CSV table of C-alpha atoms in Angstrom, one decimal:
chain,number,residue,atom,x,y,z
A,69,MET,CA,0.6,-9.1,-4.0
A,70,SER,CA,-0.8,-5.9,-1.6
A,71,GLY,CA,-3.8,-7.1,-1.5
A,72,VAL,CA,-5.9,-6.7,-4.9
A,73,GLY,CA,-6.7,-9.3,-6.9
A,74,GLY,CA,-6.5,-12.4,-4.8
A,75,GLY,CA,-9.0,-14.8,-3.4
A,76,ALA,CA,-12.7,-13.8,-3.2
A,77,ALA,CA,-13.5,-10.4,-1.9
A,78,SER,CA,-15.4,-10.7,2.1
A,79,SER,CA,-18.2,-8.6,1.0
A,80,THR,CA,-20.9,-8.5,-0.7
A,81,ALA,CA,-24.1,-7.3,-3.3
A,82,ARG,CA,-27.3,-7.1,-1.7
A,83,PRO,CA,-30.3,-4.2,-1.4
A,84,ALA,CA,-30.5,-1.1,0.1
A,85,SER,CA,-30.8,-1.5,3.8
A,86,PRO,CA,-32.9,0.8,5.5
A,87,SER,CA,-30.0,1.6,8.0
A,88,PRO,CA,-26.4,1.2,7.0
A,89,VAL,CA,-25.1,0.0,10.7
A,90,ILE,CA,-25.9,-3.1,10.9
A,91,GLY,CA,-23.3,-5.0,13.4
A,92,GLY,CA,-23.4,-4.9,17.0
A,93,GLN,CA,-20.5,-3.2,18.4
A,94,SER,CA,-19.4,-0.6,21.5
A,95,ASP,CA,-21.0,2.5,21.4
A,96,ALA,CA,-17.6,4.3,20.7
A,97,GLU,CA,-17.5,2.0,17.5
A,98,ARG,CA,-21.0,2.9,16.3
A,99,GLU,CA,-20.8,6.2,17.0
A,100,LEU,CA,-17.5,6.3,14.7
A,101,LEU,CA,-19.6,4.5,12.1
A,102,ALA,CA,-22.5,6.6,12.1
A,103,ARG,CA,-19.9,9.7,11.0
A,104,VAL,CA,-18.7,7.4,8.0
A,105,PRO,CA,-19.9,8.5,4.5
A,106,THR,CA,-21.7,5.3,3.2
A,107,GLY,CA,-22.2,7.1,-0.4
A,108,LEU,CA,-20.9,7.5,-3.9
A,109,LEU,CA,-18.3,10.7,-4.0
A,110,ILE,CA,-19.1,12.2,-7.5
A,111,ALA,CA,-18.5,15.6,-8.4
A,112,GLY,CA,-18.2,16.6,-4.6
A,113,GLU,CA,-21.7,14.8,-3.9
A,114,TRP,CA,-22.2,12.0,-1.8
A,115,ARG,CA,-24.9,9.8,-3.9
A,116,ASP,CA,-26.1,5.9,-4.0
A,117,SER,CA,-24.6,4.2,-6.7
A,118,SER,CA,-26.8,4.3,-9.9
A,119,THR,CA,-28.9,0.9,-8.8
A,120,GLY,CA,-29.2,1.1,-5.5
A,121,ARG,CA,-27.5,-1.5,-4.9
A,122,ARG,CA,-25.0,-2.0,-1.8
A,123,LEU,CA,-21.8,-3.4,-0.9
A,124,GLU,CA,-21.7,-5.2,3.3
A,125,VAL,CA,-18.3,-4.1,5.0
A,126,LEU,CA,-17.3,-6.7,7.3
A,127,ASP,CA,-15.3,-6.5,10.7
A,128,PRO,CA,-13.0,-9.6,10.1
A,129,SER,CA,-12.3,-10.4,13.9
A,130,THR,CA,-16.6,-11.1,14.3
A,131,GLU,CA,-17.9,-11.9,11.0
A,132,GLN,CA,-20.4,-9.0,11.5
A,133,VAL,CA,-21.3,-6.4,9.3
A,134,LEU,CA,-20.0,-3.2,9.8
A,135,LEU,CA,-21.4,-0.9,7.6
A,136,SER,CA,-23.2,-0.8,4.2
A,137,ILE,CA,-21.9,1.7,1.7
A,138,ALA,CA,-23.1,2.2,-1.7
A,139,ASP,CA,-21.7,0.0,-4.5
A,140,ALA,CA,-20.5,1.8,-7.4
A,141,THR,CA,-21.7,0.7,-11.2
A,142,VAL,CA,-20.2,0.6,-14.4
A,143,ASP,CA,-22.6,4.2,-14.6
A,144,ASP,CA,-20.8,5.2,-11.6
A,145,GLY,CA,-17.2,5.0,-12.3
A,146,ASP,CA,-18.1,6.7,-15.9
A,147,ALA,CA,-19.8,9.3,-14.2
A,148,ALA,CA,-17.2,9.8,-11.4
A,149,LEU,CA,-14.2,10.0,-15.0
A,150,ALA,CA,-16.6,12.3,-16.3
A,151,ALA,CA,-16.6,14.3,-13.2
A,152,ALA,CA,-12.8,14.6,-13.0
A,153,HIS,CA,-12.4,15.4,-17.1
A,154,ALA,CA,-14.6,17.9,-16.1
A,155,ALA,CA,-12.9,19.7,-13.1
A,156,GLN,CA,-9.0,19.2,-14.1
A,157,ARG,CA,-8.7,22.3,-16.8
A,158,ASP,CA,-9.5,24.5,-13.7
A,159,TRP,CA,-7.4,22.5,-11.4
A,160,GLY,CA,-4.7,22.2,-13.4
A,161,ARG,CA,-4.6,26.0,-13.7
A,162,THR,CA,-4.5,26.3,-9.7
A,163,ALA,CA,-2.0,28.3,-8.1
A,164,PRO,CA,0.6,25.9,-6.5
A,165,ARG,CA,0.3,27.3,-3.1
A,166,GLU,CA,-3.6,27.1,-3.1
A,167,ARG,CA,-3.2,22.9,-3.6
A,168,ALA,CA,-0.2,23.3,-1.0
A,169,GLU,CA,-2.5,24.6,1.8
A,170,ILE,CA,-5.3,21.8,0.4
A,171,LEU,CA,-2.9,19.6,1.7
A,172,ARG,CA,-1.4,21.1,4.6
A,173,ARG,CA,-5.0,21.7,6.2
A,174,ALA,CA,-5.7,17.6,5.2
A,175,PHE,CA,-2.3,16.9,7.3
A,176,GLU,CA,-3.7,18.5,10.3
A,177,ALA,CA,-7.3,17.3,10.5
A,178,VAL,CA,-6.2,13.6,9.7
A,179,THR,CA,-3.5,14.0,12.8
A,180,ALA,CA,-6.4,15.5,14.8
A,181,ARG,CA,-8.2,12.7,14.1
A,182,ALA,CA,-5.9,10.1,14.6
A,183,ASP,CA,-7.7,7.9,16.9
A,184,ASP,CA,-11.0,8.0,14.3
A,185,PHE,CA,-9.0,6.9,11.5
A,186,ALA,CA,-7.1,4.2,13.7
A,187,LEU,CA,-10.4,2.7,14.7
A,188,LEU,CA,-11.9,3.0,11.6
A,189,MET,CA,-8.7,0.7,9.9
A,190,THR,CA,-8.9,-1.9,13.0
A,191,LEU,CA,-12.7,-2.4,12.6
A,192,GLU,CA,-12.3,-3.3,8.9
A,193,MET,CA,-9.2,-4.4,8.3
A,194,GLY,CA,-8.1,-6.5,11.6
A,195,LYS,CA,-4.7,-5.0,12.4
A,196,PRO,CA,-4.0,-3.9,15.8
A,197,LEU,CA,-4.9,-0.7,17.0
A,198,ALA,CA,-0.9,0.0,17.3
A,199,GLU,CA,-0.6,-0.4,14.2
A,200,SER,CA,-3.5,1.7,12.7
A,201,ARG,CA,-2.1,4.2,15.0
A,202,GLY,CA,1.0,3.9,13.2
A,203,GLU,CA,-0.6,3.9,9.9
A,204,VAL,CA,-1.8,7.3,10.3
A,205,ALA,CA,1.0,9.0,10.9
A,206,TYR,CA,2.8,7.6,8.2
A,207,GLY,CA,0.1,8.3,5.6
A,208,ALA,CA,-0.9,12.1,6.8
A,209,GLU,CA,3.4,12.5,6.0
A,210,PHE,CA,2.5,12.1,2.7
A,211,LEU,CA,0.0,14.7,2.9
A,212,ARG,CA,2.7,17.1,4.4
A,213,TRP,CA,5.7,15.9,2.5
A,214,PHE,CA,4.1,16.8,-0.7
A,215,SER,CA,2.6,19.8,0.3
A,216,GLU,CA,5.8,20.9,0.7
A,217,GLU,CA,6.7,19.9,-2.5
A,218,THR,CA,3.9,21.2,-4.4
A,219,ALA,CA,5.3,24.6,-5.2
A,220,ARG,CA,8.7,22.8,-5.9
A,221,ILE,CA,7.8,22.0,-9.4
A,222,SER,CA,10.5,23.9,-11.3
A,223,GLY,CA,11.5,23.6,-15.5
A,224,ARG,CA,14.4,24.9,-17.2
A,225,PHE,CA,15.6,27.8,-19.6
A,226,ALA,CA,19.0,27.6,-21.7
A,227,THR,CA,20.8,28.7,-24.9
A,228,ALA,CA,21.3,25.6,-27.1
A,229,PRO,CA,24.5,24.4,-27.9
A,230,ASP,CA,24.5,26.3,-31.1
A,231,GLY,CA,23.4,29.1,-29.7
A,232,ARG,CA,20.6,30.0,-32.6
A,233,SER,CA,17.5,29.5,-30.3
A,234,ARG,CA,16.4,29.2,-26.4
A,235,LEU,CA,15.2,25.9,-24.5
A,236,MET,CA,12.3,26.0,-22.2
A,237,VAL,CA,11.5,23.0,-20.6
A,238,THR,CA,8.1,23.5,-18.3
A,239,LYS,CA,5.8,20.6,-16.2
A,240,ARG,CA,2.1,19.9,-16.6
A,241,PRO,CA,-0.3,17.8,-14.8
A,242,VAL,CA,-0.6,14.3,-16.3
A,243,GLY,CA,-4.2,14.7,-15.8
A,244,PRO,CA,-7.3,12.2,-14.9
A,245,SER,CA,-6.0,9.4,-12.7
A,246,LEU,CA,-7.6,6.0,-12.0
A,247,PHE,CA,-6.4,4.8,-8.2
A,248,ILE,CA,-6.9,1.5,-7.5
A,249,THR,CA,-5.6,0.6,-4.0
A,250,PRO,CA,-5.1,-2.3,-1.7
A,251,TRP,CA,-7.2,-3.5,1.6
A,252,ASN,CA,-4.0,-3.2,3.9
A,253,PHE,CA,-3.2,0.1,4.1
A,254,PRO,CA,-6.5,1.7,3.7
A,255,LEU,CA,-4.9,4.8,4.6
A,256,ALA,CA,-1.8,5.5,3.3
A,257,MET,CA,-2.3,3.4,0.5
A,258,ALA,CA,-4.4,6.7,-0.5
A,259,THR,CA,-2.4,9.2,0.9
A,260,ARG,CA,0.6,8.5,-0.9
A,261,LYS,CA,-1.4,8.8,-4.4
A,262,ILE,CA,-3.7,11.3,-4.1
A,263,ALA,CA,-1.3,13.4,-2.2
A,264,PRO,CA,1.4,13.4,-5.1
A,265,ALA,CA,-1.8,14.1,-7.7
A,266,ILE,CA,-3.6,16.9,-5.9
A,267,ALA,CA,0.3,18.4,-5.4
A,268,ALA,CA,1.0,18.5,-9.2
A,269,GLY,CA,-2.5,19.3,-10.2
A,270,CYS,CA,-4.5,15.9,-11.6
A,271,THR,CA,-7.9,14.8,-10.6
A,272,MET,CA,-8.9,11.6,-9.7
A,273,VAL,CA,-10.7,8.6,-9.4
A,274,LEU,CA,-10.2,6.4,-6.5
A,275,LYS,CA,-11.9,3.0,-6.5
A,276,PRO,CA,-10.4,1.6,-2.5
A,277,ALA,CA,-10.8,-2.1,-2.0
A,278,ALA,CA,-14.1,-3.3,-1.4
A,279,GLN,CA,-13.2,-5.5,2.1
A,280,THR,CA,-11.8,-1.8,3.4
A,281,PRO,CA,-13.3,1.1,1.8
A,282,LEU,CA,-14.0,3.1,4.8
A,283,THR,CA,-11.1,4.8,5.5
A,284,ALA,CA,-11.1,6.2,1.9
A,285,LEU,CA,-14.8,7.3,2.2
A,286,LEU,CA,-13.8,9.0,5.6
A,287,PHE,CA,-10.4,10.8,4.2
A,288,ALA,CA,-12.9,11.7,0.8
A,289,GLN,CA,-14.9,13.7,3.3
A,290,VAL,CA,-11.3,15.1,4.9
A,291,LEU,CA,-10.5,16.7,1.7
A,292,GLN,CA,-13.5,18.1,1.3
A,293,GLU,CA,-13.5,19.8,4.5
A,294,ALA,CA,-10.0,20.9,3.7
A,295,GLY,CA,-11.6,22.8,1.0
A,296,LEU,CA,-10.6,20.1,-2.0
A,297,PRO,CA,-12.9,21.5,-5.1
A,298,ALA,CA,-15.7,19.2,-6.0
A,299,GLY,CA,-14.8,17.1,-8.6
A,300,VAL,CA,-11.0,17.0,-8.0
A,301,LEU,CA,-11.4,13.4,-6.0
A,302,ASN,CA,-14.1,11.1,-6.8
A,303,VAL,CA,-14.6,7.6,-5.0
A,304,VAL,CA,-16.6,4.6,-6.3
A,305,PRO,CA,-15.9,1.4,-3.8
A,306,THR,CA,-17.5,-1.3,-5.8
A,307,SER,CA,-18.0,-5.2,-5.5
A,308,THR,CA,-17.4,-5.5,-9.4
A,309,ALA,CA,-14.0,-3.9,-9.6
A,310,GLY,CA,-12.7,-5.2,-13.1
A,311,ALA,CA,-16.2,-4.6,-14.7
A,312,VAL,CA,-16.2,-1.0,-13.2
A,313,THR,CA,-12.3,-0.3,-14.1
A,314,ALA,CA,-12.0,-1.6,-17.5
A,315,PRO,CA,-14.1,1.1,-19.3
A,316,LEU,CA,-12.2,3.5,-17.8
A,317,ILE,CA,-8.9,2.4,-18.7
A,318,ALA,CA,-10.3,2.3,-22.2
A,319,ASP,CA,-11.3,5.5,-22.4
A,320,SER,CA,-9.7,8.5,-23.8
A,321,ARG,CA,-10.2,11.3,-21.1
A,322,LEU,CA,-7.8,8.5,-18.5
A,323,ARG,CA,-4.4,9.7,-18.6
A,324,LYS,CA,-2.6,7.5,-15.8
A,325,LEU,CA,-3.6,4.4,-13.9
A,326,SER,CA,-1.9,4.0,-10.8
A,327,PHE,CA,-2.4,0.2,-8.7
A,328,THR,CA,-1.2,-1.5,-5.9
A,329,GLY,CA,-2.2,-5.1,-6.1
A,330,SER,CA,-0.9,-8.3,-7.0
A,331,THR,CA,1.5,-9.1,-10.0
A,332,GLU,CA,-1.2,-11.2,-11.7
A,333,VAL,CA,-4.1,-8.4,-11.7
A,334,GLY,CA,-0.9,-5.3,-12.4
A,335,ARG,CA,0.0,-7.9,-15.8
A,336,ARG,CA,-3.2,-7.6,-17.0
A,337,LEU,CA,-4.1,-3.7,-16.0
A,338,ILE,CA,-0.6,-3.2,-17.8
A,339,ALA,CA,-2.3,-4.9,-20.7
A,340,ALA,CA,-5.0,-3.0,-21.0
A,341,ALA,CA,-3.5,0.2,-20.4
A,342,ALA,CA,-1.7,-0.1,-23.3
A,343,ASP,CA,-4.6,0.6,-25.9
A,344,GLN,CA,-4.7,4.4,-24.6
A,345,VAL,CA,-0.6,4.0,-23.9
A,346,LEU,CA,-1.4,5.2,-20.6
A,347,ARG,CA,1.0,6.5,-18.0
A,348,VAL,CA,1.4,4.0,-15.4
A,349,SER,CA,2.9,3.3,-12.0
A,350,MET,CA,2.6,-0.6,-10.1
A,351,GLU,CA,3.2,-1.6,-7.3
A,352,LEU,CA,2.9,-5.1,-7.3
A,353,GLY,CA,3.8,-8.5,-5.5
A,354,GLY,CA,6.9,-8.8,-3.0
A,355,ASN,CA,8.8,-11.9,-1.9
A,356,ALA,CA,11.0,-10.1,0.4
A,357,PRO,CA,14.5,-12.0,1.9
A,358,LEU,CA,15.7,-11.1,5.6
A,359,LEU,CA,19.1,-12.4,5.7
A,360,VAL,CA,21.0,-13.2,8.8
A,361,PHE,CA,24.7,-13.3,8.3
A,362,GLU,CA,26.9,-15.3,11.5
A,363,ASP,CA,28.4,-11.8,12.1
A,364,ALA,CA,24.8,-10.2,13.1
A,365,ASP,CA,24.0,-8.8,16.3
A,366,LEU,CA,21.7,-11.2,16.6
A,367,ASP,CA,19.0,-8.8,19.4
A,368,ARG,CA,19.1,-6.5,16.5
A,369,ALA,CA,18.3,-8.9,13.6
A,370,VAL,CA,15.6,-10.9,15.9
A,371,GLU,CA,13.8,-7.3,16.6
A,372,GLY,CA,14.2,-6.4,12.8
A,373,ALA,CA,12.8,-10.0,11.5
A,374,LEU,CA,9.6,-9.6,14.5
A,375,LEU,CA,9.0,-6.2,12.5
A,376,ALA,CA,10.0,-7.2,8.7
A,377,LYS,CA,7.7,-10.0,9.6
A,378,PHE,CA,4.5,-9.7,11.5
A,379,ARG,CA,4.1,-5.6,10.8
A,380,ASN,CA,0.3,-5.6,9.3
A,381,ASN,CA,-0.4,-9.3,10.4
A,382,GLY,CA,2.0,-10.4,8.0
A,383,GLU,CA,-0.2,-8.9,5.3
A,384,ALA,CA,2.1,-6.0,3.9
A,385,CYS,CA,4.0,-6.6,0.3
A,386,THR,CA,7.3,-5.1,2.6
A,387,ALA,CA,7.0,-8.1,4.5
A,388,ALA,CA,10.2,-10.5,5.0
A,389,ASN,CA,8.2,-13.5,2.8
A,390,ARG,CA,11.9,-15.6,3.8
A,391,ILE,CA,14.1,-15.8,6.9
A,392,LEU,CA,17.4,-16.1,5.6
A,393,VAL,CA,20.0,-17.3,8.1
A,394,HIS,CA,23.4,-18.6,7.8
A,395,GLU,CA,23.8,-21.9,9.2
A,396,SER,CA,26.2,-21.0,12.3
A,397,VAL,CA,23.5,-19.1,14.0
A,398,ALA,CA,20.5,-20.9,12.7
A,399,PRO,CA,19.7,-22.5,15.9
A,400,GLU,CA,20.2,-19.7,18.3
A,401,PHE,CA,18.3,-17.1,16.2
A,402,THR,CA,15.3,-19.1,15.9
A,403,ALA,CA,14.8,-20.2,19.5
A,404,ARG,CA,14.7,-16.2,20.0
A,405,LEU,CA,12.8,-15.9,17.6
A,406,VAL,CA,10.2,-18.2,18.8
A,407,GLU,CA,10.7,-17.1,22.6
A,408,ARG,CA,9.7,-13.7,21.5
A,409,MET,CA,6.9,-14.7,19.4
A,410,ARG,CA,5.4,-16.6,22.6
A,411,GLU,CA,4.7,-13.1,24.2
A,412,PHE,CA,2.6,-12.2,20.8
A,413,THR,CA,-1.5,-12.1,21.5
A,414,LEU,CA,-3.9,-13.0,19.0
A,415,ALA,CA,-6.9,-11.2,19.7
A,416,ARG,CA,-9.4,-8.3,18.1
A,417,GLY,CA,-6.9,-5.3,17.4
A,418,THR,CA,-9.3,-3.3,19.4
A,419,GLU,CA,-8.4,-5.4,22.9
A,420,PRO,CA,-5.4,-3.8,24.9
A,421,GLY,CA,-1.5,-5.6,24.1
A,422,THR,CA,-3.1,-7.5,20.8
A,423,ARG,CA,0.5,-7.8,18.4
A,424,ILE,CA,-1.5,-9.7,15.7
A,425,GLY,CA,-5.4,-9.4,14.6
A,426,PRO,CA,-7.5,-11.1,12.3
A,427,LEU,CA,-6.4,-12.0,8.8
A,428,VAL,CA,-8.4,-9.7,6.4
A,429,ASP,CA,-10.8,-12.5,5.5
A,430,ALA,CA,-11.6,-16.0,5.1
A,431,ALA,CA,-9.9,-16.4,1.7
A,432,THR,CA,-6.4,-15.0,3.3
A,433,ARG,CA,-6.6,-17.2,6.2
A,434,ASP,CA,-7.0,-19.9,4.3
A,435,LYS,CA,-4.3,-19.4,1.7
A,436,VAL,CA,-1.9,-19.1,4.3
A,437,ALA,CA,-2.8,-22.8,6.1
A,438,GLU,CA,-2.5,-24.3,2.4
A,439,LEU,CA,1.0,-22.8,2.6
A,440,VAL,CA,1.9,-23.9,5.8
A,441,ALA,CA,-0.2,-27.6,5.1
A,442,GLU,CA,1.8,-28.1,2.1
A,443,ALA,CA,5.1,-27.1,3.3
A,444,GLU,CA,4.3,-29.9,6.5
A,445,ALA,CA,3.9,-32.2,4.1
A,446,GLU,CA,6.8,-31.6,2.4
A,447,GLY,CA,9.2,-31.9,5.5
A,448,ALA,CA,9.4,-28.7,7.4
A,449,ALA,CA,8.7,-29.0,11.3
A,450,VAL,CA,6.4,-25.9,13.1
A,451,ALA,CA,8.6,-24.6,15.5
A,452,ILE,CA,5.6,-22.7,16.9
A,453,GLY,CA,2.0,-21.9,15.8
A,454,GLY,CA,0.7,-23.5,12.4
A,455,ARG,CA,-3.1,-23.7,12.9
A,456,ALA,CA,-6.1,-21.5,12.3
A,457,ARG,CA,-8.2,-20.7,15.3
A,458,ASP,CA,-11.5,-21.9,15.5
A,459,GLY,CA,-14.5,-19.9,16.1
A,460,ALA,CA,-16.0,-16.4,14.9
A,461,GLY,CA,-13.0,-14.1,13.1
A,462,PHE,CA,-10.0,-15.2,10.4
A,463,TYR,CA,-7.5,-16.0,12.6
A,464,TYR,CA,-4.1,-17.6,12.1
A,465,GLU,CA,-1.5,-18.3,14.8
A,466,PRO,CA,1.8,-16.8,14.4
A,467,THR,CA,4.2,-19.2,12.5
A,468,VAL,CA,7.3,-20.3,12.8
A,469,LEU,CA,8.4,-23.3,9.9
A,470,THR,CA,12.2,-24.5,9.7
A,471,GLY,CA,14.0,-26.9,7.6
A,472,VAL,CA,11.6,-25.4,5.0
A,473,PRO,CA,12.7,-27.7,1.5
A,474,ALA,CA,14.0,-25.6,-1.7
A,475,GLY,CA,11.3,-24.8,-3.7
A,476,ALA,CA,8.3,-25.0,-1.5
A,477,ARG,CA,5.6,-23.3,-2.5
A,478,ILE,CA,5.4,-20.7,0.8
A,479,LEU,CA,8.9,-20.0,0.1
A,480,ARG,CA,7.4,-18.6,-3.6
A,481,GLU,CA,4.5,-16.9,-3.5
A,482,GLU,CA,3.1,-14.3,-0.6
A,483,ILE,CA,2.3,-15.8,2.4
A,484,PHE,CA,0.5,-12.5,3.5
A,485,GLY,CA,0.1,-13.6,6.6
A,486,PRO,CA,2.4,-14.0,10.6
A,487,VAL,CA,4.1,-17.0,8.7
A,488,ALA,CA,8.1,-16.9,8.6
A,489,PRO,CA,9.9,-19.7,6.7
A,490,VAL,CA,13.2,-20.2,8.0
A,491,GLN,CA,16.0,-21.1,5.9
A,492,THR,CA,19.5,-21.5,6.3
A,493,PHE,CA,22.7,-20.8,3.8
A,494,ALA,CA,26.6,-21.4,4.3
A,495,ASP,CA,28.2,-18.4,2.8
A,496,GLU,CA,27.7,-14.7,1.1
A,497,ALA,CA,27.0,-15.9,-2.2
A,498,GLU,CA,24.5,-18.3,-1.4
A,499,ALA,CA,22.8,-16.3,0.7
A,500,ILE,CA,22.8,-13.6,-2.4
A,501,ALA,CA,21.9,-16.1,-4.7
A,502,LEU,CA,18.7,-17.6,-2.7
A,503,ALA,CA,17.7,-13.9,-2.4
A,504,ASN,CA,17.7,-13.3,-5.7
A,505,ASP,CA,15.8,-16.6,-6.8
A,506,THR,CA,12.6,-14.9,-7.1
A,507,GLU,CA,10.4,-12.8,-10.1
A,508,PHE,CA,9.7,-10.1,-7.3
A,509,GLY,CA,12.2,-7.6,-6.5
A,510,LEU,CA,10.7,-5.1,-4.1
A,511,VAL,CA,12.8,-5.1,-0.9
A,512,ALA,CA,15.3,-6.9,0.9
A,513,TYR,CA,16.6,-6.9,4.3
A,514,ALA,CA,20.0,-7.6,5.7
A,515,PHE,CA,21.6,-8.2,9.0
A,516,THR,CA,25.4,-8.0,9.6
A,517,ARG,CA,28.0,-6.1,11.2
A,518,ASP,CA,30.6,-5.7,8.1
A,519,LEU,CA,30.1,-2.6,6.3
A,520,ASN,CA,31.8,-3.6,3.3
A,521,ARG,CA,29.4,-6.8,3.2
A,522,GLY,CA,26.5,-4.5,3.7
A,523,LEU,CA,27.4,-2.3,0.6
A,524,ARG,CA,28.0,-5.7,-1.4
A,525,LEU,CA,25.1,-6.8,-0.7
A,526,ALA,CA,22.6,-3.3,-1.9
A,527,GLU,CA,24.6,-3.6,-4.8
A,528,GLU,CA,23.8,-7.1,-5.6
A,529,LEU,CA,20.2,-7.8,-4.1
A,530,GLU,CA,17.8,-7.3,-7.0
A,531,VAL,CA,15.5,-5.1,-5.5
A,532,GLY,CA,14.4,-1.6,-5.3
A,533,MET,CA,14.6,-1.1,-1.6
A,534,PHE,CA,17.3,-2.2,1.0
A,535,GLY,CA,17.1,-2.2,5.2
A,536,LEU,CA,20.2,-2.3,6.2
A,537,ASN,CA,20.4,-3.3,10.1
A,538,THR,CA,16.9,-2.8,10.1
A,539,GLY,CA,12.9,-3.9,9.4
A,540,ILE,CA,11.2,-1.1,7.8
A,541,VAL,CA,12.4,0.9,5.1
A,542,SER,CA,8.8,2.7,4.0
A,543,ASN,CA,9.1,6.8,4.2
A,544,PRO,CA,7.0,9.1,2.5
A,545,ALA,CA,10.7,11.2,1.7
A,546,ALA,CA,11.9,8.0,0.2
A,547,PRO,CA,11.3,6.5,-3.3
A,548,PHE,CA,8.8,3.5,-3.0
A,549,GLY,CA,9.4,0.7,-5.7
A,550,GLY,CA,11.1,-2.4,-6.6
A,551,VAL,CA,12.6,-3.9,-9.6
A,552,LYS,CA,11.4,-6.9,-12.0
A,553,GLN,CA,8.0,-8.5,-11.6
A,554,SER,CA,7.4,-5.8,-8.7
A,555,GLY,CA,6.1,-2.6,-10.4
A,556,LEU,CA,6.9,0.0,-12.3
A,557,GLY,CA,7.6,3.9,-11.0
A,558,ARG,CA,7.4,5.3,-7.5
A,559,GLU,CA,5.5,6.6,-4.7
A,560,GLY,CA,7.3,9.1,-2.0
A,561,GLY,CA,10.3,10.7,-2.1
A,562,PHE,CA,10.9,13.6,-4.6
A,563,GLU,CA,10.5,11.2,-7.4
A,564,GLY,CA,6.9,10.6,-6.3
A,565,ILE,CA,5.4,14.1,-7.9
A,566,ASP,CA,7.6,12.6,-11.5
A,567,GLU,CA,4.6,10.0,-11.5
A,568,TYR,CA,1.8,12.6,-12.0
A,569,LEU,CA,4.2,15.3,-14.4
A,570,GLU,CA,4.6,15.4,-18.0
A,571,THR,CA,7.2,17.2,-19.3
A,572,ARG,CA,7.2,20.5,-22.2
A,573,TYR,CA,9.7,21.0,-24.4
A,574,ILE,CA,9.3,24.8,-26.1
A,575,GLY,CA,11.7,25.8,-28.4
A,576,ILE,CA,12.3,29.8,-28.9
A,577,ALA,CA,13.9,31.3,-31.9
A,578,ASP,CA,17.3,33.3,-31.3
A,579,PRO,CA,15.9,36.9,-29.7
A,580,TYR,CA,19.3,38.2,-31.9
A,581,ALA,CA,18.6,36.7,-35.2
C-alpha cells in the first residue's frame, strides 16, 4: 500500500472558516502556510468548492489544524474534467520544445524553493526535514528527466516487407488523465505522473490525498508560474474521494487513469476503468523482502536495512517489510541493527536530528500497534521499541521484532510504519521461497558478496525491481513498478512517457504503383 484508501482520513469536512490558517506554528511555518493556495485549481483559476465546504489538514506531530482548504464536490470534479477535455486539443498540438521548457522551468523553480517544499511536506505528512529535502530533489528530477525526453518522442517509417506500401508509425497523447496520488510522498508521487503527462501532451485532473494536499497545491502554483496553460492541470482535493472520482472514471471524456495506493483500492479502480476501457497505470501494494546472506558485508547490510526499512518513517511501498537473515549471522546482524536504532530520535520532523517523525494519522499508528501486538501474542519478541508514544501526535517507536512466526499477519500485510520483523533462513532456496511467498511483487533487496548468487536472485525473485547490496532503488531515470498484485505499468525512465502515448499506424500506398 502506498497510502491511498487505507484507514480513516485525518481530515474532516467543515463550514468555511474566515481564516484558512487555524493551527499555531512558528513564524516561518505560518509565513509559508499563508502562501499556499487553499482553493481548487480548475481551468487555470483558484476557486472555492461549489458548496463552500472546507477540508482541514492536520499536522500529525501536534494534531492541530494547519490549513482549511476547499473541499471538492462531484460538480467540482466534473468541472475539472471539462477543463482538461477543453484544453486537450490545443495542448496536444503544442510544440515539444515548448512543453519541455515548461518542465525545465518548473524543475528550476522547485529546486529554488526546496526549503519551502521540504518544510510543507514535513508539516502535513510528518517525515523528518532531511527526508523531505531528499524527496524534493527526487521529485524535481522527474521534471528535469521528462523535460529532456519530451523532444525525443519518435515514430518510424519503413517499406512493407512485400514492397507494396509504406508503413508510418507515430505517437500521440493518450488524452485527459486522472491522477490519484497517496499521502506518503506528496511531491514525488505528483511529479512522476504529471511530468510525463506534460511531456506527452496530456491534460490532467489531480486528486491528491486528503491528508497531504498542500504540497500538490503549491506545486500546481509553481507550474502555473512556469507557464503551464490554463486547464492542462486541474487539482481537486476532496474528503470524498470515491464520490468525486467515480463519475470521472465513468466519463467518456477521460482516457487514462493512474493510481498509487493500496491493492484493494486498485482492484476496484481497475474494475471501474474497464467500462470505458481506460488506459490504467497502477502502483499498488508491496511486501518487500530484504535478504542478508551469510557472506554479506554486515556493515553495509545494516546500513541498507536502516535505509530500506526506516526511510520515510517506514511509510513507503518500497519499505523492507520482511528482513530475512541467514541463521548463522542473524544474532550479530540483529544486535548491530538494534544498536544503531538506539541512536534514533523520535520527534517532530522539524526538530534538528529527528530520524523518525510521527505517522500520518491515528489509523496508521493504530494499525502498526495492532500488527505488533498480534505478533507478540503469537510468540515474537520485541528487541527494541514496540509501543505508541503517549501524548499529542501519531508517534510509534522504531521497533525490531525477532522470532516472528511464519504466517503472522505482520509478514503478510504492509506495516507502513517503523517496525522491522526479522526472520531467519537456512539456505538460498529457503530464502527465495520465503521472499516469493506473497501476492505482492514490487521490490526486493539482497546483500551478498557472491555475484553469481546476486544474478540468480535477480532472476528468481518475483519482483519488478531489485536492489543488490543497496537499500534504495528509486531513481527517476529507472522504470518504477511491480509485478503480481503490485501493479501495472511503469513510472520513470524511458518507459514512463510511454504510459501517456498511443501508437498510431498509417499505411501509405506504394508511391511507384
